[in-house]
Amino acid sequence: MKIAIVCYPTFGGSGVVATELGIELANRGHEIHFITYRQPVRLALLNSNVHYHEVNVPEYPLFHYQPYELALSSKLVDMVKLYKIELLHVHYAIPHAYAGYMAKQMLKDEGIILPMVTTLHGTDITLVGNHPFYKTAVCFSINKSDVVTSVSQSLKDDTHKLFNIKKDIHVIPNFIELNKLRNETSISCHRSVMAKTDERIITHISNFRKVKRIPDVIQIFNKIQQKIPAKLMMVGDGPEKAQAEQLCYDLEIQNKVIFFGNSNEIDKILSYSDLFLLPSETESFGLAALEAMAWSVPVISSNSGGLPEVNFPGQSGFLSNVGDINEMAENALKILSNNETLAAFKVNALEVAKQFDIKNILPLYEDLYKKALQNSL
Ligand code: GMT
């Protein structure tokens, strides 16, 4: 199949999912065309099956806001015609489903039918898409998609609660590539640079937005390090980062917390981590938690949104109510205080992650693509 994928190219769950999906589809023989404003961060190599087409939005003094949707829909039409693309898969409804619908209509005028699959990721529904200024257009473009998927049952339920969606929403969970090379020697080498042998390594990865409850991450860590030797790895960048650094100073734990900023070395950091913290206000899925589990790292998270669909309490970690930092710290200590308990949670975290192996999930997308193509004939 020749498939166009539209996504955000930045560090963030939906872009990561879209990129990994495209790469794996290309490995299975499909021709993939990424169409976005920058080369996606996890898209390293282009080849005859993986193409990247950049959307440019020229500046013009009249424009207060640059019309990205216009440029994206034009680029889609041009690329579909040039490469004879058969199907469009847009990730994150805003504004991708809207631009995709416009492209579909323009192509239809020329007798070309382009089925569109829209994958809902989370904040496009629960935070941004739900805003009264966007809601009408978001609802319209979801309803105009040929196939709609969501990354968890919880997000599907939220979508039906918040919008008047007339389409069936297919739940396809996010996935993980489990066949990554694990080099034990390099893991212990990096670990020794980051922490002393008796220190537990605790990690948080996100885009440091309010929804991630960054102060909770630091407060939980503060409670843990009062009981056992530990270091905190804070990976990512975003609006809450400066305040988080200040909080570490205020709590006098700045020497125990390392801020990495955005990193392309997520796997390396997770490979030597003992515990992952994700106390988010809401999380449609929590891909970062799954990535941690795939590196045998147990997860302490909130129980909001789709997190209970990924983090199984007592096996891969524990769940707590949003904001219950005392319980989260206690659960973290339950896992970390004893070597045998930690070892058991590590084994179980990987076992849970295996259920989300890309090999199980990718055929679900392929089936929907086939159905979308058949229905468009
Ligand atoms: O919140 C983020 O980290 C970014 C956001 C995105 O779309 O880039 O993430 C959402 O999609 C991810 C991939 O499907 C999910 O794993 C995240 O849970 C979801 N974020 C929220 O719902 C807050």
Short mmCIF file of C-alpha atoms and ligand atoms in Angstrom, two decimals:
data_model
loop_
_atom_site.label_atom_id
_atom_site.label_comp_id
_atom_site.label_asym_id
_atom_site.label_seq_id
_atom_site.Cartn_x
_atom_site.Cartn_y
_atom_site.Cartn_z
CA MET A 1 0.00 0.00 0.00
CA LYS A 2 1.08 3.59 -0.55
CA ILE A 3 0.25 5.45 2.66
CA ALA A 4 0.65 9.11 3.63
CA ILE A 5 1.18 9.71 7.36
CA VAL A 6 0.54 13.15 8.83
CA CYS A 7 1.82 13.78 12.36
CA TYR A 8 3.61 16.22 14.65
CA PRO A 9 7.35 15.77 14.16
CA THR A 10 8.27 16.87 17.70
CA PHE A 11 9.13 14.94 20.89
CA GLY A 12 5.69 13.76 21.96
CA GLY A 13 3.68 10.58 22.04
CA SER A 14 1.56 10.97 18.92
CA GLY A 15 4.55 11.80 16.70
CA VAL A 16 6.52 8.88 18.12
CA VAL A 17 3.66 6.44 17.54
CA ALA A 18 3.13 7.71 13.98
CA THR A 19 6.83 7.48 13.16
CA GLU A 20 7.36 4.00 14.61
CA LEU A 21 4.20 2.79 12.87
CA GLY A 22 5.38 4.19 9.53
CA ILE A 23 8.85 2.65 9.88
CA GLU A 24 7.40 -0.78 10.71
CA LEU A 25 4.87 -0.57 7.86
CA ALA A 26 7.76 0.24 5.52
CA ASN A 27 9.68 -2.79 6.87
CA ARG A 28 6.67 -4.86 5.90
CA GLY A 29 6.81 -3.58 2.31
CA HIS A 30 4.43 -0.62 2.33
CA GLU A 31 5.49 2.69 0.78
CA ILE A 32 5.26 5.38 3.47
CA HIS A 33 5.16 9.14 2.93
CA PHE A 34 5.53 11.31 6.07
CA ILE A 35 4.03 14.73 5.44
CA THR A 36 4.72 17.35 8.12
CA TYR A 37 6.64 20.57 8.79
CA ARG A 38 9.90 18.98 9.99
CA GLN A 39 11.49 15.56 9.73
CA PRO A 40 10.07 13.55 12.68
CA VAL A 41 12.59 13.18 15.54
CA ARG A 42 12.58 9.39 15.49
CA LEU A 43 12.80 9.16 11.69
CA ALA A 44 16.50 8.66 11.12
CA LEU A 45 16.86 7.06 7.72
CA LEU A 46 14.88 7.66 4.57
CA ASN A 47 14.89 4.94 1.91
CA SER A 48 12.90 3.78 -1.10
CA ASN A 49 10.02 2.81 1.21
CA VAL A 50 10.21 5.80 3.59
CA HIS A 51 9.76 9.30 2.18
CA TYR A 52 9.49 12.65 3.90
CA HIS A 53 7.77 15.69 2.34
CA GLU A 54 8.12 18.98 4.15
CA VAL A 55 5.20 21.38 4.49
CA ASN A 56 6.35 24.99 4.19
CA VAL A 57 4.26 27.96 5.26
CA PRO A 58 5.64 31.11 3.65
CA GLU A 59 5.52 34.25 5.80
CA TYR A 60 3.39 37.15 4.60
CA PRO A 61 2.96 40.46 6.48
CA LEU A 62 -0.84 40.25 6.29
CA PHE A 63 -0.89 36.97 8.21
CA HIS A 64 -1.13 37.25 11.95
CA TYR A 65 -1.36 33.43 12.06
CA GLN A 66 0.36 31.33 9.38
CA PRO A 67 -2.25 29.15 7.56
CA TYR A 68 -0.63 25.72 8.20
CA GLU A 69 -3.79 23.71 7.41
CA LEU A 70 -3.95 25.36 3.98
CA ALA A 71 -0.33 24.51 3.19
CA LEU A 72 -0.75 20.96 4.55
CA SER A 73 -3.88 20.22 2.53
CA SER A 74 -2.24 21.57 -0.66
CA LYS A 75 0.87 19.48 -0.03
CA LEU A 76 -1.29 16.40 0.57
CA VAL A 77 -3.11 16.83 -2.72
CA ASP A 78 0.17 17.35 -4.62
CA MET A 79 1.90 14.34 -3.03
CA VAL A 80 -1.10 12.03 -3.44
CA LYS A 81 -1.18 12.85 -7.15
CA LEU A 82 2.59 12.66 -7.64
CA TYR A 83 3.16 9.35 -5.78
CA LYS A 84 -0.26 7.81 -6.39
CA ILE A 85 -0.83 7.52 -2.63
CA GLU A 86 -3.83 5.30 -1.83
CA LEU A 87 -4.57 6.07 1.83
CA LEU A 88 -4.09 8.86 4.35
CA HIS A 89 -3.46 8.23 8.06
CA VAL A 90 -3.56 11.35 10.23
CA HIS A 91 -2.35 11.32 13.85
CA TYR A 92 -3.81 13.87 16.28
CA ALA A 93 -7.09 15.36 15.14
CA ILE A 94 -6.05 19.02 15.30
CA PRO A 95 -5.58 20.29 12.64
CA HIS A 96 -4.60 17.14 10.76
CA ALA A 97 -8.06 15.58 10.32
CA TYR A 98 -9.40 18.95 9.22
CA ALA A 99 -6.63 19.46 6.61
CA GLY A 100 -7.00 15.83 5.54
CA TYR A 101 -10.72 16.30 4.91
CA MET A 102 -10.03 19.37 2.75
CA ALA A 103 -7.44 17.37 0.75
CA LYS A 104 -9.98 14.55 0.29
CA GLN A 105 -12.55 17.01 -1.06
CA MET A 106 -10.07 18.64 -3.47
CA LEU A 107 -9.01 15.22 -4.76
CA LYS A 108 -12.63 14.08 -5.09
CA ASP A 109 -13.20 17.01 -7.44
CA GLU A 110 -10.56 15.45 -9.69
CA GLY A 111 -12.07 11.96 -9.43
CA ILE A 112 -9.51 10.66 -6.89
CA ILE A 113 -10.84 8.91 -3.78
CA LEU A 114 -8.52 9.08 -0.75
CA PRO A 115 -9.73 7.18 2.35
CA MET A 116 -8.68 8.87 5.60
CA VAL A 117 -7.91 7.10 8.88
CA THR A 118 -7.79 9.41 11.92
CA THR A 119 -6.07 8.32 15.13
CA LEU A 120 -7.07 10.21 18.27
CA HIS A 121 -4.20 10.48 20.75
CA GLY A 122 -5.38 12.29 23.83
CA THR A 123 -5.10 16.02 24.30
CA ASP A 124 -6.62 16.53 20.82
CA ILE A 125 -9.81 15.29 22.55
CA THR A 126 -9.46 15.81 26.29
CA LEU A 127 -7.79 19.23 26.48
CA VAL A 128 -7.38 21.15 23.22
CA GLY A 129 -10.05 19.70 20.94
CA ASN A 130 -12.67 20.13 23.57
CA HIS A 131 -12.10 23.91 23.73
CA PRO A 132 -15.24 25.74 22.50
CA PHE A 133 -13.16 27.59 19.87
CA TYR A 134 -12.14 24.29 18.20
CA LYS A 135 -14.88 21.82 19.15
CA THR A 136 -17.16 22.28 16.12
CA ALA A 137 -14.40 21.76 13.55
CA VAL A 138 -12.81 18.88 15.48
CA CYS A 139 -16.15 17.05 15.76
CA PHE A 140 -16.87 17.64 12.06
CA SER A 141 -13.51 16.32 10.88
CA ILE A 142 -13.66 13.22 13.10
CA ASN A 143 -17.12 12.43 11.71
CA LYS A 144 -15.83 12.95 8.16
CA SER A 145 -12.96 10.46 8.61
CA ASP A 146 -13.48 7.09 6.94
CA VAL A 147 -12.03 5.22 9.92
CA VAL A 148 -11.44 6.53 13.45
CA THR A 149 -9.13 4.89 15.98
CA SER A 150 -8.25 5.78 19.57
CA VAL A 151 -5.25 4.63 21.55
CA SER A 152 -7.28 3.39 24.54
CA GLN A 153 -10.79 2.46 25.62
CA SER A 154 -10.68 5.39 28.03
CA LEU A 155 -10.01 7.84 25.19
CA LYS A 156 -12.83 6.28 23.14
CA ASP A 157 -15.21 6.80 26.08
CA ASP A 158 -14.02 10.39 26.54
CA THR A 159 -14.51 11.10 22.83
CA HIS A 160 -18.11 9.90 22.97
CA LYS A 161 -18.70 11.90 26.15
CA LEU A 162 -17.26 15.14 24.77
CA PHE A 163 -18.32 15.05 21.10
CA ASN A 164 -21.32 13.93 19.11
CA ILE A 165 -19.44 11.23 17.18
CA LYS A 166 -21.53 9.14 14.81
CA LYS A 167 -18.71 6.85 13.72
CA ASP A 168 -17.50 3.64 15.28
CA ILE A 169 -14.20 4.24 17.11
CA HIS A 170 -11.73 1.33 16.94
CA VAL A 171 -9.45 0.98 19.95
CA ILE A 172 -5.90 0.15 18.89
CA PRO A 173 -3.45 0.48 21.79
CA ASN A 174 -0.03 2.00 21.35
CA PHE A 175 2.83 -0.41 20.87
CA ILE A 176 6.50 -1.01 21.50
CA GLU A 177 9.33 -2.50 19.48
CA LEU A 178 10.74 -5.16 21.79
CA ASN A 179 13.59 -6.34 19.63
CA LYS A 180 15.93 -3.51 20.49
CA LEU A 181 19.55 -4.42 21.07
CA ARG A 182 20.33 -4.65 24.80
CA ASN A 183 23.99 -4.38 25.55
CA GLU A 184 24.43 -5.14 29.26
CA THR A 185 28.06 -3.88 29.38
CA SER A 186 27.15 -0.45 28.05
CA ILE A 187 24.15 -0.27 30.44
CA SER A 188 26.30 -0.77 33.57
CA CYS A 189 28.87 1.67 32.23
CA HIS A 190 26.26 4.44 31.80
CA ARG A 191 24.65 3.65 35.15
CA SER A 192 27.91 4.18 36.98
CA VAL A 193 28.26 7.64 35.45
CA MET A 194 24.80 8.65 36.70
CA ALA A 195 24.64 7.13 40.19
CA LYS A 196 26.59 5.30 42.87
CA THR A 197 26.08 1.53 43.06
CA ASP A 198 23.82 1.74 46.12
CA GLU A 199 21.58 4.45 44.60
CA ARG A 200 18.27 3.61 42.89
CA ILE A 201 17.70 5.44 39.61
CA ILE A 202 14.24 6.93 39.15
CA THR A 203 13.20 8.43 35.81
CA HIS A 204 10.51 10.72 34.43
CA ILE A 205 10.14 11.49 30.72
CA SER A 206 7.63 13.98 29.31
CA ASN A 207 7.09 17.28 27.56
CA PHE A 208 6.89 19.07 30.95
CA ARG A 209 3.40 20.43 30.44
CA LYS A 210 1.04 21.13 33.39
CA VAL A 211 -0.91 17.94 32.65
CA LYS A 212 2.18 15.89 33.64
CA ARG A 213 2.13 17.26 37.25
CA ILE A 214 5.89 17.80 37.32
CA PRO A 215 5.89 19.13 40.94
CA ASP A 216 4.35 15.77 41.99
CA VAL A 217 7.25 13.93 40.31
CA ILE A 218 9.73 15.94 42.38
CA GLN A 219 7.76 15.67 45.63
CA ILE A 220 7.45 11.88 45.23
CA PHE A 221 11.17 11.63 44.58
CA ASN A 222 11.89 13.85 47.59
CA LYS A 223 9.99 11.43 49.84
CA ILE A 224 11.77 8.41 48.33
CA GLN A 225 15.27 9.87 48.74
CA GLN A 226 14.56 10.61 52.40
CA LYS A 227 14.32 6.84 52.95
CA ILE A 228 16.76 5.28 50.46
CA PRO A 229 19.72 6.55 48.37
CA ALA A 230 18.35 7.59 44.98
CA LYS A 231 18.84 9.83 41.93
CA LEU A 232 16.13 11.32 39.68
CA MET A 233 16.54 11.60 35.89
CA MET A 234 14.25 14.28 34.44
CA VAL A 235 14.11 13.88 30.66
CA GLY A 236 12.35 16.31 28.32
CA ASP A 237 11.60 19.98 28.01
CA GLY A 238 8.56 22.20 28.30
CA PRO A 239 6.89 25.06 30.14
CA GLU A 240 7.15 23.49 33.63
CA LYS A 241 10.88 22.79 33.52
CA ALA A 242 12.26 26.03 35.01
CA GLN A 243 9.88 25.82 38.00
CA ALA A 244 10.82 22.18 38.47
CA GLU A 245 14.51 23.10 38.69
CA GLN A 246 13.65 25.81 41.23
CA LEU A 247 11.63 23.33 43.32
CA CYS A 248 14.65 21.02 43.48
CA TYR A 249 16.73 23.91 44.86
CA ASP A 250 14.02 24.80 47.38
CA LEU A 251 13.93 21.18 48.59
CA GLU A 252 17.76 21.08 48.55
CA ILE A 253 17.83 18.00 46.37
CA GLN A 254 19.36 19.67 43.29
CA ASN A 255 22.47 17.44 43.53
CA LYS A 256 20.28 14.35 43.26
CA VAL A 257 18.29 15.44 40.20
CA ILE A 258 19.63 15.51 36.64
CA PHE A 259 17.74 17.50 34.00
CA PHE A 260 18.60 16.17 30.53
CA GLY A 261 16.34 18.31 28.33
CA ASN A 262 15.02 16.65 25.17
CA SER A 263 17.01 13.53 24.45
CA ASN A 264 17.46 11.06 21.63
CA GLU A 265 18.93 8.62 24.18
CA ILE A 266 15.69 7.57 25.86
CA ASP A 267 16.54 3.86 25.49
CA LYS A 268 19.93 4.33 27.11
CA ILE A 269 18.43 6.21 30.08
CA LEU A 270 15.63 3.67 30.56
CA SER A 271 18.06 0.78 30.31
CA TYR A 272 19.69 1.75 33.64
CA SER A 273 16.53 3.02 35.40
CA ASP A 274 14.94 1.21 38.37
CA LEU A 275 11.58 3.00 38.46
CA PHE A 276 9.49 5.30 36.24
CA LEU A 277 7.20 8.05 37.59
CA LEU A 278 4.13 9.27 35.66
CA PRO A 279 1.67 10.99 38.04
CA SER A 280 -0.22 12.79 35.21
CA GLU A 281 -3.51 14.64 35.62
CA THR A 282 -4.73 12.80 32.53
CA GLU A 283 -3.06 10.41 30.12
CA SER A 284 -4.96 8.78 27.28
CA PHE A 285 -2.41 5.96 27.19
CA GLY A 286 1.01 6.82 28.62
CA LEU A 287 3.42 5.68 25.93
CA ALA A 288 6.41 6.75 28.04
CA ALA A 289 5.30 4.29 30.75
CA LEU A 290 5.10 1.48 28.20
CA GLU A 291 8.55 2.36 26.87
CA ALA A 292 9.87 2.14 30.43
CA MET A 293 8.20 -1.25 30.98
CA ALA A 294 9.75 -2.53 27.76
CA TRP A 295 13.11 -1.81 29.42
CA SER A 296 11.96 -3.78 32.51
CA VAL A 297 11.32 -0.60 34.49
CA PRO A 298 8.29 -0.73 36.85
CA VAL A 299 5.94 2.26 36.81
CA ILE A 300 4.36 4.36 39.57
CA SER A 301 1.56 6.32 37.93
CA SER A 302 -1.75 7.97 38.52
CA ASN A 303 -4.88 5.98 37.67
CA SER A 304 -6.23 8.59 35.25
CA GLY A 305 -7.43 8.01 31.68
CA GLY A 306 -5.91 4.99 29.92
CA LEU A 307 -3.09 4.37 32.42
CA PRO A 308 -4.89 1.38 34.04
CA GLU A 309 -4.98 -0.20 30.55
CA VAL A 310 -1.16 -0.18 30.44
CA ASN A 311 0.16 -0.26 34.03
CA PHE A 312 -1.18 -3.34 35.84
CA PRO A 313 -1.06 -2.81 39.64
CA GLY A 314 1.03 -5.36 41.53
CA GLN A 315 2.66 -6.54 38.29
CA SER A 316 4.18 -3.71 36.29
CA GLY A 317 3.90 -1.15 39.12
CA PHE A 318 1.15 0.64 41.03
CA LEU A 319 -1.66 3.13 40.36
CA SER A 320 -2.87 5.90 42.70
CA ASN A 321 -5.38 8.72 42.59
CA VAL A 322 -4.12 11.89 40.91
CA GLY A 323 -2.21 14.00 43.44
CA ASP A 324 -1.80 11.25 46.08
CA ILE A 325 1.95 11.73 46.32
CA ASN A 326 2.15 10.00 49.72
CA GLU A 327 0.72 6.75 48.36
CA MET A 328 2.85 7.00 45.20
CA ALA A 329 6.02 7.42 47.32
CA GLU A 330 5.00 4.51 49.59
CA ASN A 331 4.37 2.27 46.58
CA ALA A 332 7.69 3.31 45.05
CA LEU A 333 9.46 2.36 48.28
CA LYS A 334 7.61 -1.00 48.35
CA ILE A 335 9.24 -1.78 45.01
CA LEU A 336 12.64 -0.21 45.59
CA SER A 337 13.49 -1.12 49.19
CA ASN A 338 14.13 -4.75 48.51
CA ASN A 339 16.30 -6.25 45.74
CA GLU A 340 14.10 -9.34 45.28
CA THR A 341 10.89 -7.30 45.03
CA LEU A 342 12.51 -4.93 42.53
CA ALA A 343 13.78 -7.86 40.46
CA ALA A 344 10.26 -9.43 40.39
CA PHE A 345 8.62 -6.15 39.31
CA LYS A 346 11.24 -5.72 36.59
CA VAL A 347 10.47 -9.15 35.16
CA ASN A 348 6.71 -8.54 35.33
CA ALA A 349 6.94 -5.06 33.79
CA LEU A 350 8.59 -6.58 30.73
CA GLU A 351 5.98 -9.37 30.61
CA VAL A 352 3.16 -6.80 30.56
CA ALA A 353 4.97 -4.75 27.90
CA LYS A 354 5.18 -7.84 25.66
CA GLN A 355 1.39 -7.70 25.21
CA PHE A 356 1.93 -4.40 23.38
CA ASP A 357 4.58 -5.70 20.99
CA ILE A 358 4.33 -3.97 17.62
CA LYS A 359 3.99 -7.39 15.98
CA ASN A 360 0.61 -7.84 17.68
CA ILE A 361 -0.63 -4.31 17.08
CA LEU A 362 0.46 -3.46 13.54
CA PRO A 363 -1.83 -6.02 11.83
CA LEU A 364 -4.79 -4.26 13.48
CA TYR A 365 -3.92 -1.08 11.57
CA GLU A 366 -3.29 -3.02 8.35
CA ASP A 367 -6.75 -4.63 8.61
CA LEU A 368 -8.41 -1.24 9.02
CA TYR A 369 -6.46 0.17 6.06
CA LYS A 370 -7.68 -2.72 3.89
CA LYS A 371 -11.28 -2.18 5.00
CA ALA A 372 -11.02 1.57 4.34
CA LEU A 373 -9.67 0.90 0.84
CA GLN A 374 -12.38 -1.69 0.07
CA ASN A 375 -15.14 0.64 1.27
CA SER A 376 -13.86 3.42 -0.95
CA LEU A 377 -14.09 1.32 -4.14
O1 GMT B 1 1.00 14.39 26.20
C1 GMT B 1 1.94 14.06 25.50
O2 GMT B 1 2.96 13.55 25.94
C2 GMT B 1 1.89 14.32 24.04
C3 GMT B 1 0.68 13.74 23.42
C4 GMT B 1 0.83 13.76 21.93
O3 GMT B 1 -0.16 13.61 21.27
O4 GMT B 1 1.91 13.96 21.39
O5 GMT B 1 0.48 12.45 24.01
C5 GMT B 1 -0.77 11.82 23.90
O6 GMT B 1 -0.59 10.76 22.96
C6 GMT B 1 0.30 9.72 23.36
C7 GMT B 1 0.45 8.74 22.20
O7 GMT B 1 -0.74 8.15 21.86
C8 GMT B 1 -0.24 9.05 24.63
O8 GMT B 1 0.63 8.02 25.04
C9 GMT B 1 -0.33 10.11 25.74
O9 GMT B 1 -0.92 9.50 26.88
C10 GMT B 1 -1.22 11.28 25.27
N1 GMT B 1 -1.13 12.36 26.27
C11 GMT B 1 -2.18 12.69 27.04
O10 GMT B 1 -3.28 12.16 26.95
C12 GMT B 1 -1.92 13.78 28.02
#
